[in-house]
Every structure is written in structure tokens, then in C-alpha cells.
Tab-separated table of C-alpha atoms and ligand atoms in Angstrom:
chain	number	residue	atom	x	y	z
A	1	MET	CA	71.633	85.660	118.217
A	2	GLU	CA	75.206	85.904	119.461
A	3	GLU	CA	76.615	86.870	116.048
A	4	LEU	CA	73.920	89.436	115.511
A	5	LEU	CA	74.459	90.877	118.994
A	6	ALA	CA	78.175	91.149	118.431
A	7	GLY	CA	77.497	93.025	115.188
A	8	LEU	CA	74.998	95.368	116.813
A	9	LYS	CA	77.356	96.147	119.642
A	10	ALA	CA	80.184	96.833	117.186
A	11	THR	CA	78.092	99.348	115.262
A	12	ALA	CA	76.499	101.140	118.192
A	13	GLU	CA	78.959	103.999	118.038
A	14	ILE	CA	79.080	107.092	115.886
A	15	THR	CA	82.481	106.703	114.287
A	16	ARG	CA	81.736	103.098	113.382
A	17	LEU	CA	78.501	104.105	111.668
A	18	ARG	CA	80.469	106.730	109.745
A	19	ILE	CA	82.997	104.084	108.732
A	20	LEU	CA	80.187	101.867	107.427
A	21	PHE	CA	78.798	104.809	105.458
A	22	ALA	CA	82.195	105.657	103.997
A	23	LEU	CA	82.928	102.037	103.004
A	24	SER	CA	79.547	101.769	101.253
A	25	HIS	CA	81.058	104.044	98.644
A	26	GLY	CA	83.914	101.630	97.834
A	27	GLU	CA	87.047	100.122	99.329
A	28	MET	CA	89.405	102.445	101.247
A	29	ASN	CA	92.718	102.186	103.069
A	30	VAL	CA	93.300	103.537	106.610
A	31	THR	CA	94.937	106.706	105.499
A	32	GLU	CA	91.920	107.585	103.306
A	33	LEU	CA	89.475	106.776	106.093
A	34	THR	CA	91.525	108.897	108.525
A	35	HIS	CA	91.112	111.782	106.163
A	36	VAL	CA	87.358	111.228	105.678
A	37	LEU	CA	86.680	110.875	109.386
A	38	GLN	CA	89.231	113.518	110.484
A	39	GLN	CA	90.389	111.267	113.265
A	40	SER	CA	93.810	109.901	114.229
A	41	GLN	CA	95.067	106.752	112.547
A	42	PRO	CA	95.410	104.709	115.779
A	43	ARG	CA	91.792	105.566	116.653
A	44	VAL	CA	90.493	104.706	113.226
A	45	SER	CA	92.552	101.453	113.243
A	46	ARG	CA	91.061	100.425	116.594
A	47	HIS	CA	87.506	100.841	115.233
A	48	LEU	CA	88.376	98.982	112.066
A	49	LYS	CA	89.827	96.059	113.983
A	50	LEU	CA	86.781	95.711	116.150
A	51	MET	CA	84.478	95.949	113.139
A	52	ALA	CA	86.481	93.369	111.160
A	53	ASP	CA	86.467	91.028	114.204
A	54	SER	CA	82.679	91.292	114.381
A	55	GLY	CA	82.271	90.405	110.769
A	56	LEU	CA	80.917	93.760	109.568
A	57	ILE	CA	83.809	94.662	107.306
A	58	ALA	CA	86.476	92.684	105.505
A	59	ARG	CA	90.159	93.580	105.198
A	60	HIS	CA	92.481	92.701	102.371
A	61	LYS	CA	96.251	93.251	102.329
A	62	GLU	CA	97.820	94.382	99.083
A	63	GLY	CA	101.496	95.400	99.053
A	64	ASN	CA	101.857	98.324	101.544
A	65	TRP	CA	98.121	98.896	101.762
A	66	VAL	CA	95.373	97.246	103.733
A	67	LEU	CA	92.007	97.824	102.028
A	68	PHE	CA	88.736	97.726	103.931
A	69	ARG	CA	85.266	97.094	102.497
A	70	LEU	CA	81.794	96.189	103.744
A	71	ARG	CA	81.575	92.464	104.118
A	72	GLU	CA	79.307	90.791	101.656
A	73	GLU	CA	78.788	87.431	103.441
A	74	GLY	CA	77.332	86.356	106.730
A	75	LYS	CA	75.076	88.064	109.273
A	76	GLY	CA	77.715	90.782	109.793
A	77	GLY	CA	77.636	91.650	106.118
A	78	ALA	CA	73.831	91.645	106.006
A	79	LEU	CA	73.710	93.859	109.120
A	80	ALA	CA	76.298	96.282	107.666
A	81	ARG	CA	74.225	96.623	104.454
A	82	ALA	CA	70.942	97.077	106.355
A	83	LEU	CA	72.483	99.863	108.473
A	84	VAL	CA	73.958	101.643	105.558
A	85	ASP	CA	70.589	101.663	103.852
A	86	MET	CA	69.228	103.581	106.888
A	87	LEU	CA	72.013	106.193	106.873
A	88	THR	CA	71.345	109.166	104.712
A	89	GLY	CA	73.727	111.789	103.461
A	90	ARG	CA	71.276	114.418	104.906
A	91	ASP	CA	72.948	114.010	108.280
A	92	LYS	CA	75.436	116.824	108.682
A	93	LEU	CA	78.311	114.582	109.849
A	94	LEU	CA	77.732	112.128	107.033
A	95	SER	CA	77.361	114.787	104.371
A	96	ASP	CA	80.710	116.260	105.449
A	97	ASP	CA	82.210	112.810	105.299
A	98	LEU	CA	80.770	112.394	101.816
A	99	GLY	CA	82.223	115.697	100.697
A	100	ARG	CA	85.775	114.602	101.809
A	101	LEU	CA	85.261	111.178	100.323
A	102	GLU	CA	84.254	112.676	96.972
A	103	THR	CA	87.334	114.878	97.056
A	104	ILE	CA	89.554	111.777	97.551
A	105	GLN	CA	87.807	110.015	94.675
A	106	ALA	CA	88.147	113.053	92.443
A	107	GLN	CA	91.861	113.239	93.312
A	108	ARG	CA	92.419	109.614	92.422
A	109	GLN	CA	90.483	110.048	89.193
A	110	LYS	CA	92.561	113.138	88.343
A	111	GLN	CA	95.804	111.273	89.116
A	112	ALA	CA	94.778	108.457	86.725
A	113	SER	CA	93.564	110.837	83.996
A	114	THR	CA	96.806	112.857	84.243
A	115	TYR	CA	98.785	109.644	84.002
A	116	PHE	CA	96.905	108.456	80.859
A	117	ALA	CA	97.018	111.903	79.265
A	118	ALA	CA	100.781	111.998	79.797
A	119	ASN	CA	101.303	108.450	78.530
A	120	ALA	CA	98.740	108.000	75.756
A	121	ALA	CA	101.271	108.497	72.957
A	122	HIS	CA	103.641	105.763	74.153
A	123	TRP	CA	100.989	103.497	75.837
A	124	GLN	CA	101.710	100.700	73.349
A	125	LYS	CA	105.238	100.425	74.665
A	126	LEU	CA	104.214	100.787	78.333
A	127	ARG	CA	101.575	98.051	78.159
A	128	SER	CA	104.160	95.456	77.121
A	129	LEU	CA	106.556	96.271	80.037
A	130	HIS	CA	105.579	93.431	82.266
A	131	VAL	CA	103.697	90.857	80.150
A	132	GLN	CA	103.955	88.868	76.986
A	133	GLU	CA	101.235	90.661	75.055
A	134	GLN	CA	101.178	88.188	72.203
A	135	ALA	CA	100.659	85.234	74.542
A	136	VAL	CA	97.840	87.124	76.360
A	137	GLU	CA	96.061	88.023	73.092
A	138	GLU	CA	96.332	84.453	71.783
A	139	SER	CA	94.883	83.103	74.987
A	140	LEU	CA	92.042	85.674	74.966
A	141	LEU	CA	91.114	84.694	71.400
A	142	SER	CA	91.394	80.980	72.070
A	143	MET	CA	89.146	81.290	75.151
A	144	LEU	CA	86.482	83.033	73.047
A	145	GLY	CA	86.724	80.500	70.254
A	146	PRO	CA	85.387	81.022	66.759
A	147	ALA	CA	82.085	82.711	67.797
A	148	THR	CA	80.809	85.845	66.169
A	149	TYR	CA	78.900	88.672	67.891
A	150	ASP	CA	76.414	91.385	67.007
A	151	LEU	CA	77.813	93.857	69.494
A	152	VAL	CA	81.167	93.838	71.292
A	153	ILE	CA	81.985	96.512	73.906
A	154	ASP	CA	85.568	97.003	75.121
A	155	LEU	CA	85.570	98.838	78.396
A	156	GLY	CA	88.598	101.012	79.214
A	157	THR	CA	89.683	100.563	75.636
A	158	GLY	CA	92.674	102.863	75.955
A	159	THR	CA	94.455	103.004	72.565
A	160	GLY	CA	92.001	100.397	71.235
A	161	ARG	CA	94.263	97.348	70.805
A	162	ILE	CA	91.663	94.908	72.156
A	163	LEU	CA	88.930	96.551	70.124
A	164	GLU	CA	90.986	96.034	67.073
A	165	LEU	CA	91.507	92.356	68.025
A	166	LEU	CA	87.785	91.659	68.597
A	167	ALA	CA	86.289	93.814	65.825
A	168	GLY	CA	86.866	91.050	63.300
A	169	SER	CA	84.430	88.748	64.973
A	170	SER	CA	81.848	91.405	65.588
A	171	ALA	CA	79.230	93.215	63.456
A	172	VAL	CA	79.618	96.399	65.593
A	173	ALA	CA	82.322	97.085	68.116
A	174	TRP	CA	82.455	100.008	70.583
A	175	GLY	CA	85.403	101.051	72.776
A	176	ILE	CA	84.703	103.121	75.905
A	177	ASP	CA	87.242	105.160	77.804
A	178	GLN	CA	87.295	108.209	80.052
A	179	SER	CA	90.603	109.553	78.748
A	180	ARG	CA	90.308	111.802	75.649
A	181	ASP	CA	94.024	111.460	75.042
A	182	MET	CA	93.871	107.669	74.941
A	183	LEU	CA	90.814	107.870	72.631
A	184	ASN	CA	92.591	110.197	70.244
A	185	VAL	CA	95.275	107.574	69.828
A	186	ALA	CA	92.616	104.877	69.529
A	187	ARG	CA	90.844	106.758	66.732
A	188	ALA	CA	94.080	107.209	64.827
A	189	ASN	CA	94.940	103.495	65.289
A	190	LEU	CA	91.482	102.279	64.113
A	191	GLU	CA	91.760	104.539	61.069
A	192	LYS	CA	95.194	103.212	60.290
A	193	VAL	CA	94.016	99.605	60.212
A	194	GLY	CA	90.813	100.620	58.362
A	195	LEU	CA	88.306	99.169	60.811
A	196	LYS	CA	84.885	100.507	59.752
A	197	ASN	CA	82.758	98.704	62.292
A	198	ALA	CA	84.663	99.871	65.360
A	199	GLN	CA	84.175	103.234	67.096
A	200	VAL	CA	85.157	104.731	70.417
A	201	ARG	CA	83.361	107.067	72.833
A	202	GLN	CA	84.369	108.878	75.989
A	203	ALA	CA	82.326	107.512	78.911
A	204	ASP	CA	82.691	106.394	82.498
A	205	ILE	CA	82.859	102.678	83.096
A	206	TYR	CA	80.445	103.162	86.051
A	207	ALA	CA	77.732	104.782	83.893
A	208	LEU	CA	77.810	103.175	80.465
A	209	PRO	CA	75.909	104.871	77.660
A	210	PHE	CA	74.316	101.584	76.527
A	211	ALA	CA	70.856	100.094	76.995
A	212	ASP	CA	70.230	97.186	79.341
A	213	ALA	CA	70.989	93.749	77.813
A	214	SER	CA	72.470	95.111	74.625
A	215	ALA	CA	76.006	93.578	74.372
A	216	ASP	CA	76.924	90.086	73.245
A	217	LEU	CA	80.539	90.304	74.405
A	218	ILE	CA	82.232	92.669	76.870
A	219	SER	CA	85.988	92.847	77.270
A	220	ILE	CA	87.815	94.477	80.191
A	221	HIS	CA	91.475	94.230	79.534
A	222	GLN	CA	93.943	95.595	82.172
A	223	VAL	CA	91.440	98.085	83.539
A	224	LEU	CA	90.078	96.782	86.849
A	225	HIS	CA	93.381	97.445	88.720
A	226	TYR	CA	92.854	101.219	88.073
A	227	LEU	CA	89.420	101.288	89.591
A	228	ASP	CA	88.216	102.251	93.092
A	229	ASP	CA	85.390	99.850	92.894
A	230	PRO	CA	85.850	96.936	90.430
A	231	GLN	CA	82.630	95.327	91.780
A	232	ARG	CA	80.527	98.329	90.815
A	233	ALA	CA	82.126	98.346	87.320
A	234	LEU	CA	81.232	94.667	86.874
A	235	LEU	CA	77.649	95.278	87.982
A	236	GLU	CA	77.357	98.054	85.451
A	237	ALA	CA	78.903	95.835	82.712
A	238	ARG	CA	76.484	93.049	83.622
A	239	ARG	CA	73.601	95.490	83.219
A	240	ILE	CA	74.421	95.995	79.518
A	241	LEU	CA	75.182	92.325	78.871
A	242	LYS	CA	72.537	90.142	77.093
A	243	ALA	CA	71.435	86.939	78.747
A	244	GLY	CA	73.836	84.273	77.483
A	245	GLY	CA	76.365	87.047	76.695
A	246	LYS	CA	80.043	86.686	77.483
A	247	MET	CA	82.488	88.785	79.466
A	248	ILE	CA	86.225	88.401	79.104
A	249	ILE	CA	88.357	90.008	81.854
A	250	VAL	CA	92.146	90.225	81.854
A	251	ASP	CA	94.222	91.535	84.721
A	252	PHE	CA	97.314	91.008	86.695
A	253	ALA	CA	97.445	88.284	89.358
A	254	PRO	CA	98.332	89.670	92.862
A	255	HIS	CA	101.870	91.035	92.873
A	256	GLU	CA	104.146	93.212	95.055
A	257	LEU	CA	105.288	95.891	92.646
A	258	GLU	CA	104.339	98.875	94.766
A	259	GLU	CA	105.924	101.223	92.199
A	260	LEU	CA	103.053	100.442	89.822
A	261	ARG	CA	100.927	102.307	92.364
A	262	SER	CA	103.251	105.263	92.861
A	263	GLU	CA	104.448	105.644	89.270
A	264	HIS	CA	101.729	104.160	87.049
A	265	ALA	CA	98.519	105.087	88.820
A	266	HIS	CA	97.510	101.498	89.684
A	267	ARG	CA	95.013	101.277	92.562
A	268	ARG	CA	95.148	97.506	93.056
A	269	LEU	CA	98.246	95.293	93.010
A	270	GLY	CA	96.485	92.695	90.926
A	271	ILE	CA	93.359	90.643	91.404
A	272	SER	CA	93.217	87.135	92.976
A	273	ALA	CA	91.107	84.231	91.746
A	274	GLU	CA	89.107	84.430	95.022
A	275	GLN	CA	88.449	88.157	94.618
A	276	MET	CA	87.281	87.606	91.047
A	277	ALA	CA	85.115	84.680	92.064
A	278	GLY	CA	83.370	87.060	94.532
A	279	PHE	CA	83.024	89.871	91.979
A	280	LEU	CA	81.553	87.535	89.377
A	281	ALA	CA	79.194	85.778	91.802
A	282	ARG	CA	77.818	89.069	93.122
A	283	ALA	CA	77.249	90.252	89.542
A	284	GLY	CA	75.347	87.048	88.778
A	285	LEU	CA	77.918	85.959	86.267
A	286	GLY	CA	79.017	82.328	85.907
A	287	LEU	CA	82.709	81.539	85.488
A	288	LYS	CA	83.362	79.459	82.324
A	289	GLU	CA	87.177	79.428	82.320
A	290	HIS	CA	90.129	80.903	84.158
A	291	ARG	CA	93.611	80.846	82.664
A	292	VAL	CA	96.824	81.984	84.270
A	293	LEU	CA	99.800	82.968	82.170
A	294	PRO	CA	103.110	82.889	84.007
A	295	PRO	CA	105.333	85.956	83.888
A	296	PRO	CA	107.684	86.339	80.910
A	297	TRP	CA	111.340	86.182	81.573
A	298	LEU	CA	112.523	89.807	81.633
A	299	LYS	CA	115.907	91.306	82.248
A	300	THR	CA	114.314	93.684	84.671
A	301	GLY	CA	112.972	90.727	86.643
A	302	THR	CA	109.580	92.401	86.866
A	303	GLY	CA	107.463	90.178	84.689
A	304	LEU	CA	103.915	89.743	86.020
A	305	THR	CA	101.482	86.804	85.940
A	306	VAL	CA	98.356	87.571	83.977
A	307	SER	CA	94.923	86.076	84.675
A	308	LEU	CA	92.134	85.688	82.087
A	309	TRP	CA	88.581	85.017	83.130
A	310	LEU	CA	85.751	84.135	80.798
A	311	ALA	CA	82.317	84.569	82.288
A	312	GLU	CA	78.809	84.263	81.054
A	313	LEU	CA	75.470	85.746	82.070
A	314	PRO	CA	73.168	82.808	82.501
A	315	ILE	CA	69.966	83.016	80.423
A	316	TYR	CA	67.710	82.878	83.515
A	317	GLN	CA	69.418	85.885	85.085
A	318	THR	CA	67.859	88.592	82.999
A	319	GLN	CA	64.260	89.461	82.937
A	320	SER	CA	64.856	92.237	80.391
A	321	ASN	CA	63.493	91.488	76.933
A	322	ALA	CA	65.100	94.655	75.642
A	323	LEU	CA	65.938	94.576	71.949
A	324	PRO	CA	69.632	94.766	71.067
A	325	LYS	CA	69.435	98.501	70.621
A	326	ALA	CA	72.726	99.634	71.838
A	327	LEU	CA	72.490	103.122	71.986
A	328	ILE	CA	75.032	105.602	72.522
A	329	GLN	CA	73.462	108.897	73.523
B	401	LIG	C1	95.796	100.175	81.468
B	401	LIG	S1	94.747	101.010	80.351
B	401	LIG	C2	94.221	99.642	79.383
B	401	LIG	C3	93.807	100.053	78.030
B	401	LIG	C4	93.466	98.846	77.101
B	401	LIG	N1	92.378	98.072	77.628
B	401	LIG	C5	94.705	98.035	76.893
B	401	LIG	O1	94.758	96.930	77.393
B	401	LIG	O2	95.617	98.505	76.266
B	401	LIG	C6	93.321	101.355	81.338
B	401	LIG	C7	92.346	102.244	80.674
B	401	LIG	O3	91.201	102.355	81.496
B	401	LIG	C8	90.709	103.666	81.389
B	401	LIG	N2	89.887	103.957	82.572
B	401	LIG	C9	90.278	104.044	83.840
B	401	LIG	N3	89.194	104.306	84.635
B	401	LIG	C10	88.120	104.487	83.811
B	401	LIG	C11	86.790	104.779	84.015
B	401	LIG	N4	86.320	105.039	85.227
B	401	LIG	N5	85.940	104.826	82.973
B	401	LIG	C12	86.382	104.570	81.696
B	401	LIG	N6	87.723	104.280	81.463
B	401	LIG	C13	88.538	104.216	82.497
B	401	LIG	C14	91.986	104.525	81.334
B	401	LIG	O4	91.692	105.806	80.775
B	401	LIG	C15	92.856	103.696	80.424
B	401	LIG	O5	92.745	104.033	79.090
């Protein structure tokens, strides 16, 4: 009773309901919320503190940013979700908030697209700036073992390096990316190495052009830290994964290189083991293995730790008996 009452008191206010509505569209920092709500930062911060103390929302510090999201656990989390379900964008205040929120999301998207358009040609060099690529690729392959797959899908394939790596153990391999410029480089690379079973398509990671339960293996290599909502991306990836299918995710461990945000369009400064455990659990995926590769020694002193997660969709999770008809529209 007490916990529920505290949650109800903390939401019985118009700005706080608007905050819940905004956060139901993904994690946001205070500056972004201030813009959506058109209120001063101290005021928004006061509301956020009260709501976090009441267990409705969670806060997560990353470099210079503090990110807020709806809490998933506990009575507070359940209450936040229930309230959000009752809020509709038809309300004038909420629909105005939604408009500003979509503008922010579009700006972020544009920033990332511009970055990848500008850097597609020398991406190969950029991707090795902070990590030992060869060690990462060897670990990825050894975690997957000698298995072969009917259909592999590489999400956020960029210039297609991971697609190239996995195509050998797959009958058919697709790479998906939203950047045309990256995909142009990927097509040229695939042609150069003569891979006939691998293709790429432009698509959004949040709305994949594949049927439910169609992929045997999904790879997501150095992509989640660019996304607004990694959880939503993993839910969508899980949708297209067959029961018993595997997902391999590679990303940076938490770090403090703020310049990766300002100069390289990163949204998140790495992903912790705890965050990933939550993402996977909420997507109904079981963690099979987690490996951590220490940073390489670099003259610049900016080597980053890389995390690799291998997950599996348990057979009992899917009711779908869809045939493996992957089907790009
Ligand atoms: C850092 S690159 C990684 C590319 C590749 N996986 C690699 O390791 O070289 C991230 C890629 O994710 C793509 N990306 C970002 N957001 C996306 C989205 N919403 N849908 C599809 N691709 C996206 C970018 O265009 C970019 O090519």
C-alpha cells in the first residue's frame, strides 16, 4: 500500500504525467526533457528527483549526461507503465510534447546519418581507432563455434565487415543499415570479396523487413551505442529470431570518452553488463556467454574495453510456427 500510495502521489501532477509520457518514448536527458516540456531545468530536475525517489523512473549517469527512463521493476515501474497506457497523444498538451519529442529524435537521427554519410569512405580506419579489431573478431567467431546457419542477419551492418565474417557459415546473409552511404561501401566490399550469398538493404533497426521467427543468427556489432532506445531494437531483433536462434552483440563497456558523443555521434558511452542483462531479460533472451576484451595499448591512451554477449531465444519463448521465409519487402 505505502509504495503504491507514494507512486500515486508522485504522479498526481500534470508535468509528472507529461514526463512519464515523454519517457515512454525512450530514454532522455534533462536538457531534452526541458525542451519537450518547455519548462526550466531546475523545475524539471525537481520533478525527476521526486519521481525517481518514488520508484517510477530510473536514472543512469553516463559521462556528462544523466539519462532517465521509465523503471521496469517494482510497483513503481508497473504503475508508471499502467499510467502511460492510459495517456493518449490526443490530449493537446501531450500531442505538443510528442511533436517536440519527435523533432529531437529526428535531429539525433539526422546527426547520426550525417556522421555516417561523411565517414562511410574511411569507416574501416575509424572503427579500429579504439579497439583491437582482430581480437574482437576472433572472440566473436570462437563464441559462435563451428555452427552453420540458414539465415544470418547483421543489424547496423555499416560497411559490411561482420556480414563478410559470418557469411561463410551461413546459407543466406543479410546486412541491414539505414545509411545509404555505408551500404554503398558495403556493396562494393561484398563484390570485391566475391560473396554471392550476402546482400544488404536499407532499413531501420526498429522496423526490420523480415518475418517473425525467420533468422537463425543475428549480429549487432558496435551499433547499440548509437541508438536512442537499445531495448526497443533488441525487442524488434527478438521478433525476427527463431526459437533456439542466437544473437551476438558487441559493444563498448562503459567509458568516459565524452568526445565520442560530440565528435562521433555516439549516444551512449558504452553498455554495462547490468544494462545488457536487463535488455536481454526483457526481450526474453537467455545469456549464454559474456566476454570482456581489455583495451589495447594505444599511444593515444584511448583504448576501450569491448564486451561481447552471446544470447539465445529459448525454444519455449516463441509460439510462432512461421516458416523460415525471410522476406525482404
Ligand atoms: C558504428 S557503425 C557499425 C557498423 C558495423 N556493424 C561495424 O561494426 O563496422 C553503426 C551503424 O549502425 C547504423 N545505424 C544506426 N542507427 C540505425 C538504425 N536506426 N537503423 C539501422 N541502422 C542504423 C549506422 O548507419 C552505422 O552504419
